[in-house]
Amino acid sequence: MARLTAKQQLKGIIGSTYIRQVNGMSVVQPRPKRPKQSKATKASSADFGLAVSQSRDVRMALRPMLAQGTDAFVSQRLTGALHKAFHVPQGVEQAYTWFTANLSSLIGFEFHTGSPLGKILTQALPISITDTGCVTLEPTSILPYDRSGLPSEAYGCELVFEVLGWFPDGNGTAVPQLFKFDWSRVHTTDMAWQTALFPAGTRILVVAQLLYVKSRTVLGDKNYGNHKGYNPVRLLYTGVV
């Protein structure tokens, strides 16, 4: 309701109008109304909220890999890609979740567009989920890497695979499993790995990172490069156990 101020001016709400004072003048305007959202708008808003939260969970899980070199727009790019995956088509009543959405469009996502791993790792790798709930890279040989795609100080290469599993009854924290291989520049490199069992319903993401080695010590230990502009991380596979 409106009230009379000490200066004998009306201020407040009367019916569908709102009275306020601006520079000593009484201004009457329509009472603000809360906009009504359509069912589709509410659904899109929920999809976007899920995309934001899951994008954050993925980036937190990959924090050691994405510590440096990632472009400034990776958060927006990943959120946008997830939003498309969570968008419910017209006529579908049930909303998607992190465990039911089809995230196959994320395969090939580059976390750093300035140094995409896809330019060096050009082969498709046979990654799959076994009937027993393990994630596996079947035995495969990858071609020698292209030296021209690396920083000039690179002495050698290491390919790292990280398998992340989000349990359906978890708290948003991923369980990681890691595999590393030296990648030869002169001959094919044989690779294969298999994870431990994941519970049924687990959401799986597999990413690969290329680390370059600057030199080796006399004992054979690797001195990894620390180039801020070079940090290729690519999403290779996603599925649900």
GROMACS .gro file of C-alpha atoms in nm:
model
  241
    1MET     CA    1   0.000   0.000   0.000
    2ALA     CA    2   0.104   0.362  -0.046
    3ARG     CA    3   0.201   0.592   0.241
    4LEU     CA    4   0.210   0.966   0.289
    5THR     CA    5   0.561   1.099   0.352
    6ALA     CA    6   0.656   1.386   0.581
    7LYS     CA    7   0.652   1.613   0.276
    8GLN     CA    8   0.289   1.514   0.209
    9GLN     CA    9   0.387   1.304  -0.091
   10LEU     CA   10   0.245   0.962  -0.179
   11LYS     CA   11   0.496   0.678  -0.204
   12GLY     CA   12   0.436   0.308  -0.256
   13ILE     CA   13   0.185   0.080  -0.430
   14ILE     CA   14  -0.176   0.154  -0.509
   15GLY     CA   15  -0.351  -0.128  -0.690
   16SER     CA   16  -0.165  -0.194  -1.015
   17THR     CA   17   0.044   0.126  -0.995
   18TYR     CA   18   0.362   0.217  -0.812
   19ILE     CA   19   0.440   0.570  -0.695
   20ARG     CA   20   0.798   0.680  -0.633
   21GLN     CA   21   0.982   1.008  -0.591
   22VAL     CA   22   1.242   1.113  -0.847
   23ASN     CA   23   1.419   1.451  -0.807
   24GLY     CA   24   1.134   1.582  -0.594
   25MET     CA   25   0.866   1.473  -0.840
   26SER     CA   26   0.606   1.198  -0.793
   27VAL     CA   27   0.631   0.939  -1.068
   28VAL     CA   28   0.347   0.693  -1.128
   29GLN     CA   29   0.433   0.375  -1.318
   30PRO     CA   30   0.281   0.028  -1.364
   31ARG     CA   31   0.349  -0.208  -1.080
   32PRO     CA   32   0.634  -0.443  -1.174
   33LYS     CA   33   0.523  -0.799  -1.235
   34ARG     CA   34   0.723  -1.115  -1.211
   35PRO     CA   35   0.762  -1.243  -1.569
   36LYS     CA   36   0.605  -1.578  -1.639
   37GLN     CA   37   0.837  -1.842  -1.776
   38SER     CA   38   0.711  -2.099  -2.022
   39LYS     CA   39   0.770  -2.467  -1.962
   40ALA     CA   40   1.035  -2.467  -2.236
   41THR     CA   41   1.213  -2.167  -2.084
   42LYS     CA   42   1.222  -2.330  -1.741
   43ALA     CA   43   1.357  -2.652  -1.895
   44SER     CA   44   1.629  -2.463  -2.084
   45SER     CA   45   1.725  -2.280  -1.766
   46ALA     CA   46   1.754  -2.611  -1.580
   47ASP     CA   47   1.965  -2.756  -1.864
   48PHE     CA   48   2.199  -2.459  -1.851
   49GLY     CA   49   2.234  -2.486  -1.472
   50LEU     CA   50   2.327  -2.854  -1.508
   51ALA     CA   51   2.576  -2.770  -1.783
   52VAL     CA   52   2.745  -2.508  -1.564
   53SER     CA   53   2.776  -2.741  -1.265
   54GLN     CA   54   2.903  -3.036  -1.469
   55SER     CA   55   3.149  -2.818  -1.659
   56ARG     CA   56   3.290  -2.708  -1.324
   57ASP     CA   57   3.312  -3.071  -1.202
   58VAL     CA   58   3.497  -3.180  -1.516
   59ARG     CA   59   3.744  -2.891  -1.495
   60MET     CA   60   3.804  -2.960  -1.125
   61ALA     CA   61   3.868  -3.329  -1.199
   62LEU     CA   62   4.118  -3.231  -1.472
   63ARG     CA   63   4.280  -2.957  -1.267
   64PRO     CA   64   4.628  -3.117  -1.266
   65MET     CA   65   4.616  -3.155  -1.645
   66LEU     CA   66   4.476  -2.807  -1.706
   67ALA     CA   67   4.709  -2.631  -1.464
   68GLN     CA   68   4.860  -2.412  -1.736
   69GLY     CA   69   4.826  -2.331  -2.102
   70THR     CA   70   4.447  -2.363  -2.120
   71ASP     CA   71   4.279  -2.086  -2.317
   72ALA     CA   72   4.065  -1.831  -2.136
   73PHE     CA   73   3.739  -1.949  -2.291
   74VAL     CA   74   3.760  -2.320  -2.205
   75SER     CA   75   3.491  -2.283  -1.937
   76GLN     CA   76   3.242  -2.120  -2.174
   77ARG     CA   77   3.322  -2.363  -2.455
   78LEU     CA   78   3.277  -2.669  -2.234
   79THR     CA   79   2.958  -2.530  -2.077
   80GLY     CA   80   2.816  -2.459  -2.423
   81ALA     CA   81   2.896  -2.810  -2.548
   82LEU     CA   82   2.735  -2.966  -2.241
   83HIS     CA   83   2.429  -2.742  -2.267
   84LYS     CA   84   2.362  -2.878  -2.615
   85ALA     CA   85   2.393  -3.234  -2.484
   86PHE     CA   86   2.153  -3.171  -2.194
   87HIS     CA   87   1.893  -2.993  -2.409
   88VAL     CA   88   1.576  -3.202  -2.415
   89PRO     CA   89   1.418  -3.229  -2.764
   90GLN     CA   90   1.058  -3.120  -2.809
   91GLY     CA   91   0.815  -3.393  -2.709
   92VAL     CA   92   1.051  -3.555  -2.458
   93GLU     CA   93   0.921  -3.518  -2.103
   94GLN     CA   94   1.208  -3.667  -1.900
   95ALA     CA   95   1.500  -3.429  -1.836
   96TYR     CA   96   1.850  -3.555  -1.904
   97THR     CA   97   2.109  -3.599  -1.631
   98TRP     CA   98   2.487  -3.637  -1.627
   99PHE     CA   99   2.428  -4.014  -1.639
  100THR     CA  100   2.156  -4.034  -1.905
  101ALA     CA  101   2.252  -3.766  -2.159
  102ASN     CA  102   2.424  -3.856  -2.485
  103LEU     CA  103   2.759  -3.677  -2.457
  104SER     CA  104   2.914  -3.827  -2.770
  105SER     CA  105   2.936  -3.480  -2.929
  106LEU     CA  106   3.204  -3.397  -2.670
  107ILE     CA  107   3.445  -3.651  -2.824
  108GLY     CA  108   3.729  -3.453  -2.980
  109PHE     CA  109   3.679  -3.154  -2.748
  110GLU     CA  110   4.008  -2.964  -2.719
  111PHE     CA  111   4.067  -2.800  -2.383
  112HIS     CA  112   4.325  -2.569  -2.536
  113THR     CA  113   4.244  -2.449  -2.887
  114GLY     CA  114   4.587  -2.285  -2.918
  115SER     CA  115   4.761  -2.625  -2.915
  116PRO     CA  116   4.508  -2.892  -3.016
  117LEU     CA  117   4.622  -3.248  -2.953
  118GLY     CA  118   4.423  -3.361  -3.258
  119LYS     CA  119   4.686  -3.210  -3.487
  120ILE     CA  120   4.948  -3.453  -3.349
  121LEU     CA  121   4.740  -3.752  -3.236
  122THR     CA  122   4.547  -3.803  -3.559
  123GLN     CA  123   4.447  -4.168  -3.511
  124ALA     CA  124   4.115  -4.282  -3.364
  125LEU     CA  125   4.184  -4.509  -3.066
  126PRO     CA  126   3.968  -4.818  -2.991
  127ILE     CA  127   3.844  -4.727  -2.641
  128SER     CA  128   3.538  -4.910  -2.506
  129ILE     CA  129   3.366  -5.038  -2.191
  130THR     CA  130   3.374  -5.413  -2.132
  131ASP     CA  131   3.080  -5.622  -2.013
  132THR     CA  132   3.247  -5.645  -1.673
  133GLY     CA  133   3.256  -5.266  -1.623
  134CYS     CA  134   3.618  -5.191  -1.716
  135VAL     CA  135   3.728  -4.920  -1.958
  136THR     CA  136   3.987  -5.048  -2.205
  137LEU     CA  137   4.214  -4.935  -2.485
  138GLU     CA  138   4.249  -5.239  -2.706
  139PRO     CA  139   4.603  -5.320  -2.826
  140THR     CA  140   4.687  -5.069  -3.097
  141SER     CA  141   4.991  -4.916  -3.263
  142ILE     CA  142   5.013  -4.542  -3.313
  143LEU     CA  143   5.231  -4.377  -3.573
  144PRO     CA  144   5.537  -4.170  -3.482
  145TYR     CA  145   5.448  -3.818  -3.371
  146ASP     CA  146   5.508  -3.513  -3.586
  147ARG     CA  147   5.802  -3.323  -3.441
  148SER     CA  148   5.696  -2.998  -3.608
  149GLY     CA  149   5.392  -2.972  -3.379
  150LEU     CA  150   5.600  -2.954  -3.061
  151PRO     CA  151   5.789  -2.671  -2.890
  152SER     CA  152   6.145  -2.637  -3.024
  153GLU     CA  153   6.295  -2.744  -2.691
  154ALA     CA  154   6.117  -3.082  -2.691
  155TYR     CA  155   6.348  -3.382  -2.659
  156GLY     CA  156   6.078  -3.651  -2.652
  157CYS     CA  157   5.708  -3.717  -2.589
  158GLU     CA  158   5.487  -3.892  -2.337
  159LEU     CA  159   5.119  -3.964  -2.393
  160VAL     CA  160   4.905  -3.971  -2.078
  161PHE     CA  161   4.554  -4.117  -2.060
  162GLU     CA  162   4.330  -4.027  -1.767
  163VAL     CA  163   4.006  -4.219  -1.716
  164LEU     CA  164   3.755  -4.037  -1.495
  165GLY     CA  165   3.454  -4.209  -1.341
  166TRP     CA  166   3.162  -4.030  -1.171
  167PHE     CA  167   2.961  -4.273  -0.957
  168PRO     CA  168   2.580  -4.234  -0.971
  169ASP     CA  169   2.560  -4.213  -0.592
  170GLY     CA  170   2.868  -3.989  -0.560
  171ASN     CA  171   2.906  -3.621  -0.471
  172GLY     CA  172   3.030  -3.491  -0.807
  173THR     CA  173   3.391  -3.594  -0.745
  174ALA     CA  174   3.549  -3.811  -1.013
  175VAL     CA  175   3.761  -4.120  -0.946
  176PRO     CA  176   4.068  -4.111  -1.176
  177GLN     CA  177   4.286  -4.386  -1.321
  178LEU     CA  178   4.605  -4.292  -1.508
  179PHE     CA  179   4.814  -4.458  -1.783
  180LYS     CA  180   5.139  -4.329  -1.941
  181PHE     CA  181   5.336  -4.426  -2.252
  182ASP     CA  182   5.656  -4.302  -2.413
  183TRP     CA  183   5.569  -4.203  -2.770
  184SER     CA  184   5.837  -4.272  -3.025
  185ARG     CA  185   5.931  -4.028  -3.298
  186VAL     CA  186   6.090  -4.290  -3.525
  187HIS     CA  187   5.875  -4.604  -3.503
  188THR     CA  188   5.522  -4.713  -3.414
  189THR     CA  189   5.434  -4.729  -3.044
  190ASP     CA  190   5.225  -5.016  -2.907
  191MET     CA  191   4.967  -4.919  -2.646
  192ALA     CA  192   4.701  -5.098  -2.443
  193TRP     CA  193   4.544  -5.048  -2.101
  194GLN     CA  194   4.245  -5.154  -1.891
  195THR     CA  195   4.102  -4.991  -1.580
  196ALA     CA  196   3.979  -5.152  -1.263
  197LEU     CA  197   3.604  -5.217  -1.232
  198PHE     CA  198   3.364  -4.924  -1.221
  199PRO     CA  199   3.018  -4.958  -1.059
  200ALA     CA  200   2.718  -4.988  -1.290
  201GLY     CA  201   2.583  -4.649  -1.397
  202THR     CA  202   2.919  -4.470  -1.374
  203ARG     CA  203   2.972  -4.183  -1.619
  204ILE     CA  204   3.309  -4.221  -1.793
  205LEU     CA  205   3.531  -3.961  -1.956
  206VAL     CA  206   3.868  -4.047  -2.113
  207VAL     CA  207   4.110  -3.766  -2.190
  208ALA     CA  208   4.461  -3.766  -2.332
  209GLN     CA  209   4.743  -3.521  -2.268
  210LEU     CA  210   5.073  -3.485  -2.447
  211LEU     CA  211   5.371  -3.406  -2.226
  212TYR     CA  212   5.700  -3.318  -2.385
  213VAL     CA  213   6.037  -3.398  -2.227
  214LYS     CA  214   6.317  -3.141  -2.236
  215SER     CA  215   6.594  -3.379  -2.133
  216ARG     CA  216   6.683  -3.683  -1.925
  217THR     CA  217   6.914  -3.703  -1.626
  218VAL     CA  218   7.207  -3.945  -1.611
  219LEU     CA  219   6.977  -4.181  -1.422
  220GLY     CA  220   6.712  -4.163  -1.694
  221ASP     CA  221   6.465  -3.940  -1.508
  222LYS     CA  222   6.262  -3.708  -1.730
  223ASN     CA  223   6.276  -3.331  -1.713
  224TYR     CA  224   5.934  -3.227  -1.840
  225GLY     CA  225   5.877  -2.907  -2.034
  226ASN     CA  226   5.694  -2.618  -1.872
  227HIS     CA  227   5.580  -2.417  -2.174
  228LYS     CA  228   5.278  -2.204  -2.067
  229GLY     CA  229   5.136  -2.187  -2.417
  230TYR     CA  230   5.155  -2.560  -2.484
  231ASN     CA  231   4.921  -2.791  -2.294
  232PRO     CA  232   4.727  -3.014  -2.537
  233VAL     CA  233   4.444  -3.204  -2.363
  234ARG     CA  234   4.172  -3.375  -2.567
  235LEU     CA  235   3.858  -3.571  -2.476
  236LEU     CA  236   3.874  -3.911  -2.650
  237TYR     CA  237   3.577  -4.107  -2.518
  238THR     CA  238   3.266  -4.089  -2.302
  239GLY     CA  239   3.009  -4.347  -2.202
  240VAL     CA  240   2.820  -4.499  -1.910
  241VAL     CA  241   2.911  -4.833  -1.756
   0.00000   0.00000   0.00000
